Amino acid sequence: MNEQQFISSDFSILSQPLSVGWQSPSNIALIKYWGKTGIQIPKNASLSFTLSQCATDTSIVFSPLSKPTRSVDFVLIFDKKKNTDFRPKMIDFFERISDYCPYLRHYHLEICSSNSFPHSSGIASSASAMSALALCIMELEQHQQPAMSELYFKQKASFLARLGSGSACRSIEGPLVGWGTHPRITNSSDLYGVVHSDSVHPIFASYRDTVLLVDRGQKEVSSTLGHNLMNGHPFSEQRFLQAQDNLAELVTALAEGDVNTFVRIVELEALTLHAMMMTSDPSFVLMKPNTLHIIQAVRVYRKETGIPLCFTLDAGANVHLLYPNENAEKVMDWIENEWASYCQNHQYIHDRVGNGAKKM
Ligand code: 2P0
């Protein structure tokens, strides 16, 4: 597939309003995407677990207009209130996808959205939000072109989501999604995410992710700024090569059920992401003291119990704890007893690996 194949040219505008709705989950990268080129083309391949509890619900009513507008005509209701904060990002998104979805200018869009996780929790919502939006748009496109294949529907949804926010292209399906060309991910592409469908040991199909909300504050570094800091970074080229190697090693570990290698690579990826930000110019320290407390305790806990609990991080202070389902009871007790007090307002979210977005 290349970009041209995602241009919709043969469509007929619906005569009646259409209501659609999708629930899309967040995802957590095991191999991190950090550094991009062109329009949302990743510098290295990434691989993520799709989550299930942390999700965005979006519904759209597409009402046909008597004549097309110059730009997409929309109103956004977020958490039941009219929202203008996200408007600039949405305008950029509609602009970016306009060549691929020219039909959008023939409708008024009433978009209603809400997150299942607490507002301003510090959990990145752009992945779940942009993927839910892209799926709603694809459902309209499918009504206009009923012969569309399921494969095209998902690929284009991921392609559009990527143009909204890179990591969003990994939130359409699950449980493991790769994005970025890589020899070990079958049919991988820089343009959209694909399910990592090769052999994966059952232990990873039911993995748990508990997100410890260490810091609920505003993101200190926007992802756009963060990705840009990789341009001209003295270690970036080496990092991009390392990510490709780490992904290859992780794919083997996933197939073999090798949890020790999984733990080593996943933690290395998280710390490398933060190391890149600490060594960029300007530099950023996004971990908080409690982030480090938790990281150290995870390593001690693993040594003492033999349970393969590990951590990963996004571009912020919150910690994702990853562990097999079979250890869930013990790890959840440990979290409640030891770590709840380190989280802001005692907040943490128990999540698990999921299978992707659902139609509402
Ligand atoms: C990831 N992150 O792979 C990495 C790891 C955060 C840390 O992708 O500029 O919001 O919209 O393409 O996807 C966050 O960046 O960036 C991200 P844009 P995005 O999940």
Short mmCIF file of C-alpha atoms and ligand atoms in Angstrom, two decimals:
data_model
loop_
_atom_site.label_atom_id
_atom_site.label_comp_id
_atom_site.label_asym_id
_atom_site.label_seq_id
_atom_site.Cartn_x
_atom_site.Cartn_y
_atom_site.Cartn_z
CA MET A 1 0.00 0.00 0.00
CA ASN A 2 1.17 3.53 -0.69
CA GLU A 3 -0.45 6.85 0.23
CA GLN A 4 -2.22 7.18 -3.13
CA GLN A 5 -4.30 4.10 -2.45
CA PHE A 6 -5.88 5.81 0.54
CA ILE A 7 -7.30 8.67 -1.54
CA SER A 8 -11.06 8.31 -1.72
CA SER A 9 -12.22 9.60 -5.11
CA ASP A 10 -15.27 7.54 -5.95
CA PHE A 11 -17.92 8.38 -3.36
CA SER A 12 -21.54 9.42 -3.22
CA ILE A 13 -22.66 11.74 -0.44
CA LEU A 14 -25.37 10.30 1.79
CA SER A 15 -28.76 11.98 1.63
CA GLN A 16 -29.61 11.38 5.30
CA PRO A 17 -27.62 12.05 8.52
CA LEU A 18 -25.51 9.11 9.70
CA SER A 19 -24.71 8.37 13.36
CA VAL A 20 -21.65 6.26 14.17
CA GLY A 21 -19.69 5.47 17.34
CA TRP A 22 -16.42 3.74 18.24
CA GLN A 23 -14.60 2.96 21.46
CA SER A 24 -10.85 2.93 20.99
CA PRO A 25 -8.27 1.89 23.57
CA SER A 26 -4.95 3.44 24.46
CA ASN A 27 -1.75 1.47 23.87
CA ILE A 28 1.59 1.17 25.62
CA ALA A 29 4.75 0.93 23.54
CA LEU A 30 7.20 -1.84 24.39
CA ILE A 31 9.59 -0.63 21.68
CA LYS A 32 9.31 3.15 21.62
CA TYR A 33 8.58 5.52 18.74
CA TRP A 34 10.64 8.61 19.42
CA GLY A 35 11.83 10.55 16.39
CA LYS A 36 10.03 11.08 13.11
CA THR A 37 10.48 12.50 9.65
CA GLY A 38 8.12 13.96 7.00
CA ILE A 39 4.49 13.73 7.98
CA GLN A 40 4.45 11.27 10.86
CA ILE A 41 6.91 8.77 9.39
CA PRO A 42 8.71 7.01 12.25
CA LYS A 43 12.51 6.86 12.38
CA ASN A 44 12.31 3.35 13.79
CA ALA A 45 9.71 0.63 14.10
CA SER A 46 7.74 0.39 17.35
CA LEU A 47 5.70 -2.39 18.94
CA SER A 48 2.94 -1.98 21.52
CA PHE A 49 0.44 -3.76 23.67
CA THR A 50 -3.10 -2.57 23.00
CA LEU A 51 -4.90 -1.86 26.29
CA SER A 52 -8.58 -2.33 27.13
CA GLN A 53 -9.72 -0.20 30.08
CA CYS A 54 -8.11 3.13 29.13
CA ALA A 55 -10.26 4.11 26.15
CA THR A 56 -11.98 6.97 24.36
CA ASP A 57 -15.64 6.77 23.29
CA THR A 58 -16.43 8.90 20.26
CA SER A 59 -19.66 9.26 18.34
CA ILE A 60 -20.25 11.43 15.31
CA VAL A 61 -23.40 12.55 13.54
CA PHE A 62 -22.54 13.34 9.91
CA SER A 63 -25.24 15.61 8.45
CA PRO A 64 -25.07 16.24 4.70
CA LEU A 65 -24.73 19.89 3.59
CA SER A 66 -26.32 21.45 0.54
CA LYS A 67 -22.89 22.53 -0.70
CA PRO A 68 -19.33 21.67 0.41
CA THR A 69 -17.45 23.92 2.81
CA ARG A 70 -13.83 25.09 2.37
CA SER A 71 -12.69 23.28 5.49
CA VAL A 72 -14.36 20.59 7.60
CA ASP A 73 -17.33 22.00 9.50
CA PHE A 74 -17.46 20.48 12.98
CA VAL A 75 -18.41 21.00 16.59
CA LEU A 76 -16.77 19.07 19.42
CA ILE A 77 -18.54 18.10 22.63
CA PHE A 78 -16.05 16.67 25.14
CA ASP A 79 -17.34 15.23 28.42
CA LYS A 80 -20.79 16.61 27.58
CA LYS A 81 -19.49 20.19 27.20
CA LYS A 82 -18.72 22.15 24.07
CA ASN A 83 -14.92 22.17 23.79
CA THR A 84 -12.63 24.61 22.00
CA ASP A 85 -9.28 23.57 23.59
CA PHE A 86 -8.81 20.62 21.24
CA ARG A 87 -10.08 22.55 18.20
CA PRO A 88 -6.68 23.59 16.77
CA LYS A 89 -5.41 19.99 16.86
CA MET A 90 -8.60 18.77 15.18
CA ILE A 91 -8.39 21.48 12.49
CA ASP A 92 -4.81 20.35 11.75
CA PHE A 93 -5.97 16.74 11.61
CA PHE A 94 -8.82 17.47 9.18
CA GLU A 95 -6.42 19.49 7.04
CA ARG A 96 -3.93 16.63 6.92
CA ILE A 97 -6.52 14.04 5.92
CA SER A 98 -8.40 16.27 3.47
CA ASP A 99 -6.81 14.71 0.36
CA TYR A 100 -7.68 11.23 1.60
CA CYS A 101 -11.22 12.01 2.78
CA PRO A 102 -12.42 14.85 0.51
CA TYR A 103 -16.05 13.87 1.23
CA LEU A 104 -15.81 15.29 4.76
CA ARG A 105 -16.37 18.83 3.46
CA HIS A 106 -19.84 17.73 2.34
CA TYR A 107 -21.02 17.15 5.93
CA HIS A 108 -21.47 18.93 9.24
CA LEU A 109 -19.87 16.81 11.99
CA GLU A 110 -21.19 16.77 15.53
CA ILE A 111 -18.48 14.96 17.48
CA CYS A 112 -19.09 13.76 21.06
CA SER A 113 -16.16 12.30 22.93
CA SER A 114 -15.24 11.16 26.44
CA ASN A 115 -12.45 9.16 28.08
CA SER A 116 -12.98 6.17 30.35
CA PHE A 117 -9.94 7.13 32.40
CA PRO A 118 -9.83 10.17 34.68
CA HIS A 119 -9.51 13.51 32.95
CA SER A 120 -5.98 15.03 33.18
CA SER A 121 -4.73 11.81 34.73
CA GLY A 122 -1.47 12.14 32.86
CA ILE A 123 -2.44 9.21 30.63
CA ALA A 124 -1.86 10.06 27.01
CA SER A 125 -5.25 10.27 25.37
CA SER A 126 -4.20 11.26 21.86
CA ALA A 127 -3.77 7.63 20.75
CA SER A 128 -7.25 6.52 21.84
CA ALA A 129 -8.90 9.80 20.76
CA MET A 130 -7.39 9.94 17.27
CA SER A 131 -8.01 6.26 16.57
CA ALA A 132 -11.67 6.52 17.64
CA LEU A 133 -12.10 9.57 15.41
CA ALA A 134 -10.45 7.83 12.45
CA LEU A 135 -12.70 4.78 12.84
CA CYS A 136 -15.83 6.95 12.86
CA ILE A 137 -14.68 8.63 9.64
CA MET A 138 -13.99 5.23 8.07
CA GLU A 139 -17.46 4.07 8.96
CA LEU A 140 -18.89 6.99 7.01
CA GLU A 141 -16.58 6.12 4.11
CA GLN A 142 -17.76 2.52 4.25
CA HIS A 143 -21.41 3.64 4.02
CA GLN A 144 -20.46 5.62 0.93
CA GLN A 145 -18.49 2.72 -0.57
CA PRO A 146 -20.14 -0.49 0.72
CA ALA A 147 -17.82 -2.76 -1.27
CA MET A 148 -14.84 -1.76 0.91
CA SER A 149 -12.88 -4.70 2.32
CA GLU A 150 -12.36 -5.15 6.06
CA LEU A 151 -8.58 -5.04 5.52
CA TYR A 152 -8.79 -1.68 3.73
CA PHE A 153 -11.12 -0.32 6.45
CA LYS A 154 -8.61 -1.14 9.20
CA GLN A 155 -5.53 -0.09 7.28
CA LYS A 156 -6.98 3.25 6.30
CA ALA A 157 -8.33 3.83 9.83
CA SER A 158 -4.80 3.26 11.16
CA PHE A 159 -3.34 5.44 8.38
CA LEU A 160 -5.69 8.34 9.24
CA ALA A 161 -5.10 7.90 12.99
CA ARG A 162 -1.35 8.12 12.37
CA LEU A 163 -1.80 11.49 10.68
CA GLY A 164 -3.52 12.69 13.86
CA SER A 165 -0.96 11.27 16.27
CA GLY A 166 1.71 8.73 15.39
CA SER A 167 1.09 6.29 18.23
CA ALA A 168 -2.67 6.34 17.50
CA CYS A 169 -2.13 4.07 14.49
CA ARG A 170 -1.34 1.29 16.98
CA SER A 171 -4.76 1.54 18.72
CA ILE A 172 -7.07 0.11 16.04
CA GLU A 173 -6.36 -3.55 16.70
CA GLY A 174 -4.60 -5.74 19.26
CA PRO A 175 -3.13 -7.38 21.22
CA LEU A 176 0.31 -6.56 19.77
CA VAL A 177 0.72 -3.99 17.03
CA GLY A 178 3.82 -3.03 15.08
CA TRP A 179 4.25 0.23 13.23
CA GLY A 180 7.22 1.06 11.02
CA THR A 181 8.98 -1.10 8.48
CA HIS A 182 10.79 -3.98 10.11
CA PRO A 183 11.85 -7.38 8.71
CA ARG A 184 10.49 -9.23 11.76
CA ILE A 185 6.96 -7.77 11.49
CA THR A 186 5.05 -9.31 8.62
CA ASN A 187 3.58 -6.72 6.21
CA SER A 188 4.89 -3.88 8.35
CA SER A 189 4.59 -0.34 7.06
CA ASP A 190 5.61 3.19 7.97
CA LEU A 191 2.11 4.31 6.97
CA TYR A 192 -0.06 2.30 9.38
CA GLY A 193 0.09 -0.22 12.22
CA VAL A 194 -0.30 -3.97 11.65
CA VAL A 195 -1.18 -6.72 14.09
CA HIS A 196 1.92 -8.68 15.00
CA SER A 197 0.38 -11.95 13.92
CA ASP A 198 3.40 -14.23 14.04
CA SER A 199 3.65 -16.76 16.80
CA VAL A 200 3.27 -15.22 20.27
CA HIS A 201 3.45 -17.33 23.44
CA PRO A 202 0.11 -17.45 25.32
CA ILE A 203 1.62 -15.85 28.43
CA PHE A 204 1.71 -12.52 26.57
CA ALA A 205 -1.91 -12.70 25.36
CA SER A 206 -3.27 -11.97 28.84
CA TYR A 207 -0.60 -9.62 30.20
CA ARG A 208 -1.58 -7.01 32.76
CA ASP A 209 -0.65 -3.33 32.87
CA THR A 210 -1.24 -1.32 36.02
CA VAL A 211 -0.64 2.39 35.48
CA LEU A 212 0.62 4.17 38.60
CA LEU A 213 -0.38 7.82 38.36
CA VAL A 214 2.68 9.40 39.89
CA ASP A 215 2.09 12.80 38.37
CA ARG A 216 -1.20 14.11 37.04
CA GLY A 217 0.22 17.43 35.89
CA GLN A 218 0.34 18.86 32.39
CA LYS A 219 2.85 17.21 30.08
CA GLU A 220 6.14 19.11 30.41
CA VAL A 221 7.21 18.32 26.85
CA SER A 222 4.70 18.03 24.02
CA SER A 223 5.25 14.99 21.84
CA THR A 224 5.91 17.28 18.85
CA LEU A 225 8.73 19.02 20.72
CA GLY A 226 10.05 15.69 22.02
CA HIS A 227 10.18 14.12 18.56
CA ASN A 228 11.85 17.25 17.17
CA LEU A 229 14.58 17.02 19.78
CA MET A 230 15.70 13.81 18.08
CA ASN A 231 16.71 15.81 14.99
CA GLY A 232 20.40 16.58 15.40
CA HIS A 233 20.55 14.73 18.71
CA PRO A 234 24.13 13.41 19.08
CA PHE A 235 22.93 9.86 19.89
CA SER A 236 19.84 9.61 17.68
CA GLU A 237 21.21 7.55 14.78
CA GLN A 238 22.53 4.97 17.22
CA ARG A 239 19.20 4.97 19.04
CA PHE A 240 17.23 4.28 15.85
CA LEU A 241 19.48 1.30 15.10
CA GLN A 242 19.18 0.07 18.68
CA ALA A 243 15.37 0.18 18.50
CA GLN A 244 15.38 -1.97 15.35
CA ASP A 245 17.66 -4.51 17.09
CA ASN A 246 15.61 -4.45 20.29
CA LEU A 247 12.43 -5.09 18.32
CA ALA A 248 13.98 -8.14 16.64
CA GLU A 249 15.09 -9.52 19.99
CA LEU A 250 11.69 -8.83 21.56
CA VAL A 251 9.83 -10.61 18.75
CA THR A 252 11.89 -13.74 19.44
CA ALA A 253 11.23 -13.44 23.18
CA LEU A 254 7.49 -13.05 22.54
CA ALA A 255 7.44 -16.19 20.42
CA GLU A 256 9.42 -18.25 22.92
CA GLY A 257 7.65 -17.00 26.06
CA ASP A 258 11.04 -15.74 27.25
CA VAL A 259 9.89 -13.38 30.00
CA ASN A 260 13.44 -12.57 31.15
CA THR A 261 14.38 -11.14 27.77
CA PHE A 262 11.00 -9.38 27.60
CA VAL A 263 11.72 -7.69 30.96
CA ARG A 264 15.25 -6.68 29.95
CA ILE A 265 14.28 -5.17 26.59
CA VAL A 266 11.13 -3.42 27.82
CA GLU A 267 12.94 -1.70 30.71
CA LEU A 268 15.88 -0.82 28.46
CA GLU A 269 13.50 0.82 25.98
CA ALA A 270 11.80 2.88 28.71
CA LEU A 271 15.07 4.11 30.17
CA THR A 272 16.55 4.81 26.75
CA LEU A 273 13.54 6.97 25.85
CA HIS A 274 14.14 9.03 28.99
CA ALA A 275 17.91 9.03 28.43
CA MET A 276 17.33 10.58 25.01
CA MET A 277 15.31 13.38 26.60
CA MET A 278 17.84 13.90 29.36
CA THR A 279 20.63 14.24 26.79
CA SER A 280 18.85 16.40 24.23
CA ASP A 281 19.40 20.15 23.99
CA PRO A 282 17.39 21.55 25.71
CA SER A 283 17.29 18.62 28.12
CA PHE A 284 14.30 17.35 30.10
CA VAL A 285 14.00 15.18 33.20
CA LEU A 286 10.47 13.82 33.05
CA MET A 287 10.76 11.29 35.87
CA LYS A 288 9.79 12.37 39.39
CA PRO A 289 11.38 11.07 42.61
CA ASN A 290 8.53 8.57 43.00
CA THR A 291 9.11 7.27 39.48
CA LEU A 292 12.62 6.24 40.54
CA HIS A 293 11.40 4.83 43.85
CA ILE A 294 9.00 2.57 41.99
CA ILE A 295 11.59 1.52 39.38
CA GLN A 296 14.03 0.48 42.09
CA ALA A 297 11.34 -1.35 44.05
CA VAL A 298 10.22 -3.26 40.94
CA ARG A 299 13.75 -4.57 40.48
CA VAL A 300 14.02 -5.62 44.13
CA TYR A 301 10.56 -7.24 44.02
CA ARG A 302 11.50 -9.21 40.92
CA LYS A 303 14.68 -10.49 42.54
CA GLU A 304 12.99 -11.43 45.79
CA THR A 305 9.86 -13.08 44.39
CA GLY A 306 10.98 -14.39 41.01
CA ILE A 307 7.81 -12.81 39.53
CA PRO A 308 8.72 -11.23 36.16
CA LEU A 309 7.19 -7.84 36.97
CA CYS A 310 8.70 -5.02 34.92
CA PHE A 311 8.09 -1.35 34.26
CA THR A 312 7.80 0.86 31.24
CA LEU A 313 7.33 4.61 30.88
CA ASP A 314 5.76 7.02 28.44
CA ALA A 315 7.15 10.50 27.96
CA GLY A 316 6.22 11.42 31.53
CA ALA A 317 6.50 10.41 35.19
CA ASN A 318 3.76 7.74 35.35
CA VAL A 319 4.85 4.12 35.58
CA HIS A 320 3.26 1.21 33.73
CA LEU A 321 3.77 -2.08 35.57
CA LEU A 322 3.62 -5.09 33.26
CA TYR A 323 3.13 -8.63 34.57
CA PRO A 324 1.65 -11.99 33.58
CA ASN A 325 -1.99 -12.64 34.41
CA GLU A 326 -1.02 -15.65 36.53
CA ASN A 327 0.79 -13.31 38.97
CA ALA A 328 -1.99 -10.72 39.05
CA GLU A 329 -3.33 -11.39 42.55
CA LYS A 330 0.05 -11.12 44.26
CA VAL A 331 1.22 -8.10 42.27
CA MET A 332 -2.07 -6.26 42.77
CA ASP A 333 -1.86 -6.79 46.55
CA TRP A 334 1.71 -5.48 46.52
CA ILE A 335 0.65 -2.42 44.54
CA GLU A 336 -2.24 -1.68 46.88
CA ASN A 337 -0.17 -2.16 50.04
CA GLU A 338 3.10 -0.54 48.96
CA TRP A 339 2.46 1.88 46.14
CA ALA A 340 -0.98 3.43 46.37
CA SER A 341 0.40 6.10 48.70
CA TYR A 342 3.06 7.09 46.15
CA CYS A 343 0.41 7.82 43.53
CA GLN A 344 -1.31 11.18 43.39
CA ASN A 345 -4.64 10.83 45.22
CA HIS A 346 -3.85 7.10 45.57
CA GLN A 347 -4.76 6.69 41.93
CA TYR A 348 -3.77 3.80 39.73
CA ILE A 349 -5.53 1.99 36.91
CA HIS A 350 -5.56 -1.77 36.45
CA ASP A 351 -5.59 -2.49 32.75
CA ARG A 352 -4.83 -5.48 30.58
CA VAL A 353 -3.94 -6.34 27.03
CA GLY A 354 -6.92 -6.02 24.70
CA ASN A 355 -7.98 -6.75 21.13
CA GLY A 356 -8.56 -3.25 19.82
CA ALA A 357 -11.34 -0.83 19.07
CA LYS A 358 -15.03 -1.72 19.27
CA LYS A 359 -18.02 -0.36 17.44
CA MET A 360 -20.51 1.19 19.88
C1 2P0 B 1 5.28 5.68 21.81
N1 2P0 B 1 5.29 8.04 22.57
O1 2P0 B 1 5.82 4.87 21.05
C2 2P0 B 1 6.09 6.88 22.26
C3 2P0 B 1 6.84 6.58 23.52
C4 2P0 B 1 5.55 8.54 23.90
C5 2P0 B 1 6.70 7.78 24.39
O2 2P0 B 1 4.38 8.10 20.58
O3 2P0 B 1 3.78 13.77 17.46
O4 2P0 B 1 1.64 11.54 20.58
O5 2P0 B 1 1.48 12.80 17.64
O6 2P0 B 1 3.25 11.57 16.36
O7 2P0 B 1 2.31 9.59 19.12
C6 2P0 B 1 3.89 9.93 21.91
O8 2P0 B 1 3.95 10.63 20.74
O9 2P0 B 1 3.43 11.79 18.81
C7 2P0 B 1 4.54 8.64 21.66
P1 2P0 B 1 2.95 12.52 17.49
P2 2P0 B 1 2.69 10.84 19.78
O10 2P0 B 1 4.12 5.51 22.25
#
